[in-house]
Coordinates of C-alpha atoms in Angstrom, one line a residue:
M8 CA 108.6 116.4 128.9
A9 CA 107.1 113.6 130.9
E10 CA 103.8 115.4 131.3
N11 CA 103.6 116.0 127.5
T12 CA 104.4 112.4 126.7
N13 CA 101.8 111.1 129.2
S14 CA 99.2 113.3 127.8
L15 CA 99.9 112.1 124.2
L16 CA 99.7 108.5 125.5
K17 CA 96.3 109.1 127.1
K18 CA 95.1 110.9 123.9
S19 CA 96.2 108.0 121.7
S20 CA 94.5 105.4 124.0
S21 CA 91.2 107.3 123.8
C22 CA 91.4 107.5 120.0
S23 CA 92.1 103.8 119.7
S24 CA 89.0 102.8 121.7
D25 CA 86.7 105.0 119.5
S26 CA 86.0 102.6 116.5
S27 CA 84.2 105.4 114.6
K28 CA 87.6 107.0 113.9
W29 CA 89.2 103.8 112.6
K30 CA 90.2 103.8 109.0
I31 CA 89.3 100.4 107.5
H32 CA 90.4 99.2 104.1
D33 CA 89.1 95.7 103.1
T34 CA 89.9 94.0 99.8
P35 CA 87.6 91.4 98.5
Q36 CA 89.4 88.0 98.4
D37 CA 90.3 86.4 95.1
S38 CA 92.6 83.3 95.1
G39 CA 92.1 82.7 91.4
L40 CA 94.7 82.2 88.7
L41 CA 96.5 85.6 88.5
P42 CA 96.7 86.2 92.3
T43 CA 97.9 82.6 92.7
I44 CA 100.6 83.0 90.1
A45 CA 101.8 86.3 91.7
V46 CA 102.0 84.8 95.2
S47 CA 103.8 81.8 93.7
L48 CA 106.4 84.1 92.2
W49 CA 106.8 85.9 95.5
L50 CA 106.5 83.1 98.2
G51 CA 106.9 80.0 96.1
W52 CA 110.7 80.3 95.6
N53 CA 111.5 78.3 98.7
G54 CA 110.2 75.0 97.2
F55 CA 111.4 75.9 93.7
L56 CA 115.0 76.4 94.9
L57 CA 114.9 73.2 96.9
W58 CA 113.8 71.1 93.9
I59 CA 116.5 72.8 91.8
V60 CA 119.2 71.8 94.3
I61 CA 117.9 68.3 94.6
Y62 CA 117.8 68.0 90.8
A63 CA 121.4 69.4 90.5
I64 CA 122.7 66.9 93.1
F65 CA 121.0 63.7 92.0
L66 CA 119.7 64.0 88.4
A67 CA 121.5 66.7 86.5
D68 CA 124.5 65.9 84.2
N69 CA 127.7 67.8 84.5
Y70 CA 126.7 70.5 82.0
Q71 CA 123.3 71.1 83.7
R72 CA 124.9 71.2 87.1
M73 CA 127.5 73.7 85.9
V74 CA 124.7 75.9 84.5
I75 CA 122.8 75.8 87.8
V76 CA 125.9 76.7 89.8
G77 CA 126.7 79.5 87.4
L78 CA 123.2 81.0 87.7
F79 CA 123.3 80.8 91.5
T80 CA 126.7 82.4 91.6
L81 CA 125.6 85.2 89.2
S82 CA 122.6 85.9 91.3
L83 CA 124.8 86.3 94.4
V84 CA 127.2 88.6 92.5
L85 CA 124.5 90.9 91.0
P86 CA 122.9 93.6 93.2
A87 CA 120.0 92.4 95.2
N88 CA 117.6 94.7 93.4
F89 CA 118.7 93.6 89.9
P90 CA 117.3 94.4 87.3
G91 CA 116.3 97.6 89.0
A92 CA 113.1 99.4 87.7
L93 CA 111.8 96.3 85.9
G94 CA 112.2 94.2 89.1
Y95 CA 110.3 96.8 91.1
R96 CA 107.5 96.8 88.6
I97 CA 107.2 93.1 88.9
G98 CA 107.3 93.4 92.7
D99 CA 104.5 96.0 92.6
W100 CA 102.3 93.7 90.5
M101 CA 103.0 90.8 92.9
M102 CA 101.9 93.0 95.8
V103 CA 98.7 94.1 94.2
Q104 CA 97.8 90.5 93.3
A105 CA 98.8 89.3 96.8
E106 CA 96.4 91.9 98.2
K107 CA 93.6 90.1 96.4
Y108 CA 94.9 86.5 97.2
F109 CA 94.8 87.2 100.9
G110 CA 91.8 89.6 100.9
L111 CA 93.9 92.0 102.9
K112 CA 92.1 94.0 105.5
T113 CA 93.8 96.8 107.4
V114 CA 92.5 98.8 110.3
I115 CA 94.3 102.0 111.3
E116 CA 93.1 103.1 114.7
D117 CA 94.5 106.7 114.6
E118 CA 95.3 107.9 111.1
D119 CA 95.3 111.5 112.2
D120 CA 98.2 110.9 114.5
L121 CA 100.1 109.1 111.7
I122 CA 99.5 112.1 109.5
R123 CA 100.8 114.4 112.3
H124 CA 104.1 112.4 112.4
S125 CA 104.2 112.3 108.6
K126 CA 104.1 116.1 108.5
Q127 CA 106.8 116.3 111.1
K128 CA 108.9 114.0 108.8
K129 CA 109.4 111.6 111.6
A130 CA 110.2 107.9 111.0
I131 CA 107.8 105.5 112.6
I132 CA 108.8 102.0 113.7
F133 CA 105.9 99.6 112.9
A134 CA 106.5 96.6 115.2
F135 CA 104.6 93.8 113.5
N136 CA 103.5 90.6 115.4
P137 CA 103.5 87.7 115.2
H138 CA 106.3 86.1 113.2
D139 CA 104.7 82.7 112.7
I140 CA 106.2 80.5 110.0
L141 CA 106.7 83.4 107.6
P142 CA 105.6 86.9 108.6
Y143 CA 104.4 87.6 105.0
A144 CA 101.6 89.8 106.2
V145 CA 104.0 92.7 106.6
F146 CA 103.4 93.2 102.8
A147 CA 100.6 95.4 104.0
F148 CA 103.2 98.2 104.5
N149 CA 104.3 98.1 100.8
P150 CA 103.9 101.6 99.4
T151 CA 102.2 100.3 96.2
L152 CA 99.1 99.3 98.3
R153 CA 98.8 102.9 99.8
R154 CA 97.5 101.7 103.1
L155 CA 99.4 104.3 105.1
P156 CA 99.1 108.1 104.8
G157 CA 101.6 110.6 103.5
K158 CA 105.4 110.2 103.6
I159 CA 105.0 107.2 106.0
G160 CA 103.2 105.3 103.3
E161 CA 105.6 106.3 100.6
D162 CA 108.6 105.1 102.6
G163 CA 107.0 101.8 103.4
C164 CA 109.4 98.8 103.6
C165 CA 110.1 95.8 105.7
L166 CA 113.4 95.0 107.5
M167 CA 113.9 91.2 107.5
T168 CA 116.5 88.7 108.4
S169 CA 119.7 89.1 106.4
A170 CA 119.8 85.4 105.7
I171 CA 117.2 85.9 102.9
F172 CA 119.6 88.1 101.0
S173 CA 122.2 85.4 101.0
I174 CA 120.0 83.0 99.0
P175 CA 120.3 83.0 95.2
L176 CA 117.2 84.4 93.3
L177 CA 115.2 84.8 96.5
R178 CA 117.3 87.9 97.4
H179 CA 116.1 89.6 94.2
V180 CA 112.4 88.8 94.8
Y181 CA 112.4 90.2 98.3
S182 CA 114.2 93.3 97.2
W183 CA 111.6 93.9 94.5
V184 CA 108.8 93.9 97.1
G185 CA 110.6 96.3 99.5
G186 CA 112.6 94.0 101.7
I187 CA 115.8 95.3 103.3
P188 CA 118.2 93.4 105.6
V189 CA 117.7 94.2 109.3
D190 CA 120.8 95.3 111.1
K191 CA 121.6 98.1 113.5
M192 CA 123.1 100.4 110.9
T193 CA 120.2 100.1 108.5
F194 CA 117.7 100.5 111.4
L195 CA 119.4 103.7 112.6
G196 CA 120.1 105.0 109.2
R197 CA 116.4 105.0 108.2
L198 CA 115.4 106.6 111.5
H199 CA 117.9 109.4 111.1
R200 CA 116.6 110.0 107.5
G201 CA 113.0 110.0 108.6
E202 CA 112.1 106.8 106.7
S203 CA 109.5 104.6 108.3
F204 CA 109.5 100.8 108.2
A205 CA 108.0 97.6 109.6
F206 CA 109.8 94.7 111.2
T207 CA 109.0 91.7 113.4
P208 CA 110.7 92.1 116.8
G209 CA 109.9 88.6 117.9
G210 CA 112.0 87.1 115.1
V211 CA 112.6 83.5 114.3
H212 CA 112.6 82.6 118.0
E213 CA 108.8 82.7 117.8
V214 CA 108.8 79.9 115.3
L215 CA 110.5 77.7 117.8
M216 CA 107.6 78.4 120.2
L217 CA 104.9 77.3 117.9
N218 CA 103.0 74.4 119.5
P219 CA 100.2 72.6 117.7
E220 CA 99.2 71.0 121.0
K221 CA 98.2 74.5 122.3
P222 CA 96.3 75.9 119.3
L223 CA 94.5 78.6 121.4
D224 CA 97.8 80.2 122.5
V225 CA 99.3 83.1 120.5
V226 CA 102.9 83.2 121.7
L227 CA 105.1 86.3 121.2
Y228 CA 108.8 86.4 122.2
L229 CA 109.0 90.1 123.2
Q230 CA 110.0 90.3 126.9
K231 CA 113.7 90.5 126.1
R232 CA 113.3 92.4 122.8
K233 CA 114.2 95.9 123.9
G234 CA 116.8 96.9 121.4
F235 CA 114.4 98.6 119.0
I236 CA 113.0 100.6 121.9
K237 CA 116.5 101.9 122.7
L238 CA 117.0 102.9 119.1
A239 CA 113.6 104.7 119.1
L240 CA 114.6 106.6 122.2
Q241 CA 118.0 107.6 120.6
T242 CA 116.2 109.2 117.7
G243 CA 112.8 110.2 119.2
S244 CA 111.0 107.9 116.8
P245 CA 107.4 106.8 117.6
V246 CA 106.7 103.1 117.9
V247 CA 103.4 101.6 116.6
P248 CA 102.2 98.2 117.7
V249 CA 100.8 96.1 114.9
F250 CA 99.1 92.7 114.9
G251 CA 98.4 90.4 112.0
F252 CA 95.5 88.0 112.5
N253 CA 95.1 84.7 110.6
L254 CA 98.7 84.1 109.8
D255 CA 98.4 80.8 111.7
G256 CA 97.1 78.1 109.5
S257 CA 98.8 79.5 106.5
Y258 CA 101.2 76.5 106.6
G259 CA 101.5 73.1 108.2
Y260 CA 104.9 72.5 109.6
W261 CA 107.3 70.2 111.4
F262 CA 110.7 70.7 113.0
P263 CA 112.8 68.9 115.6
R264 CA 112.7 70.6 119.0
G265 CA 115.4 71.1 121.7
S266 CA 118.3 73.3 122.6
F267 CA 120.4 72.1 119.7
M268 CA 117.7 73.3 117.3
E269 CA 117.7 76.7 119.0
K270 CA 121.4 77.0 118.6
I271 CA 121.3 76.2 114.9
S272 CA 118.4 78.7 114.3
R273 CA 120.3 81.5 116.1
S274 CA 123.4 80.7 114.0
L275 CA 121.5 80.6 110.7
K276 CA 119.1 83.5 111.6
M277 CA 116.2 81.2 110.4
V278 CA 114.6 78.0 111.5
P279 CA 115.4 74.9 109.4
L280 CA 112.0 73.3 109.2
V281 CA 109.6 71.5 106.8
F282 CA 106.4 73.3 106.0
W283 CA 103.7 72.9 103.4
G284 CA 100.9 75.2 102.2
R285 CA 98.3 75.3 99.6
W286 CA 97.6 71.9 97.9
F287 CA 100.0 70.4 100.6
I288 CA 103.0 71.3 98.4
P289 CA 106.2 71.2 100.5
F290 CA 107.7 74.7 100.8
G291 CA 104.9 76.0 98.6
I292 CA 102.7 79.1 98.9
P293 CA 100.5 79.7 101.9
N294 CA 96.9 78.8 102.1
P295 CA 94.7 81.8 101.0
K296 CA 93.8 83.0 104.4
K297 CA 92.0 86.3 105.0
I298 CA 94.7 88.5 106.4
H299 CA 93.6 91.1 108.9
V300 CA 96.2 93.6 110.0
V301 CA 95.4 96.1 112.8
I302 CA 97.6 99.1 113.4
G303 CA 97.5 100.6 116.8
P304 CA 98.1 104.2 118.0
A305 CA 101.6 105.6 117.9
I306 CA 103.6 105.6 121.1
D307 CA 105.5 108.9 121.3
V308 CA 108.9 108.6 122.9
P309 CA 111.3 111.4 123.8
K310 CA 114.6 111.9 122.0
E311 CA 117.4 111.0 124.4
G312 CA 120.3 110.8 122.0
D313 CA 123.3 109.0 123.4
S314 CA 121.9 109.5 127.0
V315 CA 119.3 106.7 126.8
T316 CA 118.8 105.2 130.3
Q317 CA 117.7 101.6 131.1
E318 CA 114.9 103.1 133.0
S319 CA 113.5 104.8 129.9
V320 CA 114.0 101.6 127.8
D321 CA 112.1 99.6 130.4
K322 CA 109.3 102.2 130.7
Y323 CA 108.6 102.4 127.0
H324 CA 109.1 98.7 126.4
S325 CA 106.4 98.0 129.0
K326 CA 104.2 100.6 127.4
F327 CA 104.6 98.9 124.0
L328 CA 103.7 95.5 125.4
E329 CA 100.6 97.0 127.1
E330 CA 99.4 98.7 123.9
L331 CA 100.1 95.6 121.9
E332 CA 98.0 93.4 124.2
A333 CA 95.2 96.0 124.3
L334 CA 95.3 96.1 120.5
F335 CA 94.9 92.3 120.3
E336 CA 92.0 92.4 122.8
R337 CA 90.2 95.1 120.9
H338 CA 90.2 93.3 117.6
K339 CA 90.3 89.6 118.4
H340 CA 86.5 89.0 118.4
E341 CA 86.0 90.5 115.0
A342 CA 89.0 88.6 113.7
G343 CA 87.7 85.3 114.9
Y344 CA 90.1 85.0 117.8
A345 CA 87.6 85.2 120.6
D346 CA 88.8 82.1 122.3
R347 CA 92.5 82.8 121.7
H348 CA 95.0 84.0 124.4
L349 CA 98.0 86.2 123.9
R350 CA 101.1 85.0 125.8
I351 CA 104.1 87.4 125.8
I352 CA 107.2 85.7 127.0

């Protein structure tokens, strides 16, 4: 088993270094009216909801305040994917327009290997990095965009913090674009059903590590993030390192720092901060950055079921970190990150 796994790892590494085998899909960038409207409907709700709350508290009369509270309550009672098929059609349209707004470029280093896993009906864990202010670049895995082959592409979705699905209106929008709350039950359920997904293992902790005084550092909080490796070993699910270039600069931001802020963020599962994007609008849409997502070779892991050992977890976690760092180094020059340094802590 170990020899087979090692041979697969060597094969994937050789394929990843051969750029002639990479599948590149590059969308011309268009941040015009329609793409801007679509991205506003998707990512502009943070500011919209804030202004509604401010209006309800300070400006609305009793009737208006009652209507706003009623709408928010109704949104929380209704299913997150309401109104079903219509919502998904709106979500698909937003994703196609977002593809243009960000000029999405994806590079798959070993598509043949992904096709192999797809034929085997294996679920793949796409571990996307970095989180940054908002890891919106995971929309590259939305099935409407057809960036991934076979069943893997059809199953595409993103597991994200459950806090989003507790926010009125926002919970519907993120459901329409393929968002699902991240928790152990959902994670394992999709792996057992052979349904692939993307998620950001660094989580909101990486937001707290953003430092404008060190603009050349790209900090990832991954050394202690081993839970997803253990679940991969339980089910024998391959893990794919993914890196999204140019997320930084999408937003300006400010938040107080310190241990108290860290405790609040862990409790809320999100960082309470002030950020601004295009046209300097607070909590608005991100600047139209050219998003460049690179998808590395799959790391095959054995299926250990309920007998996963800490030794195996450490081994494949280390392999994941090595492959992720190598992926970053292979693509950083083309992506304009030649002077940037990856720090994994």
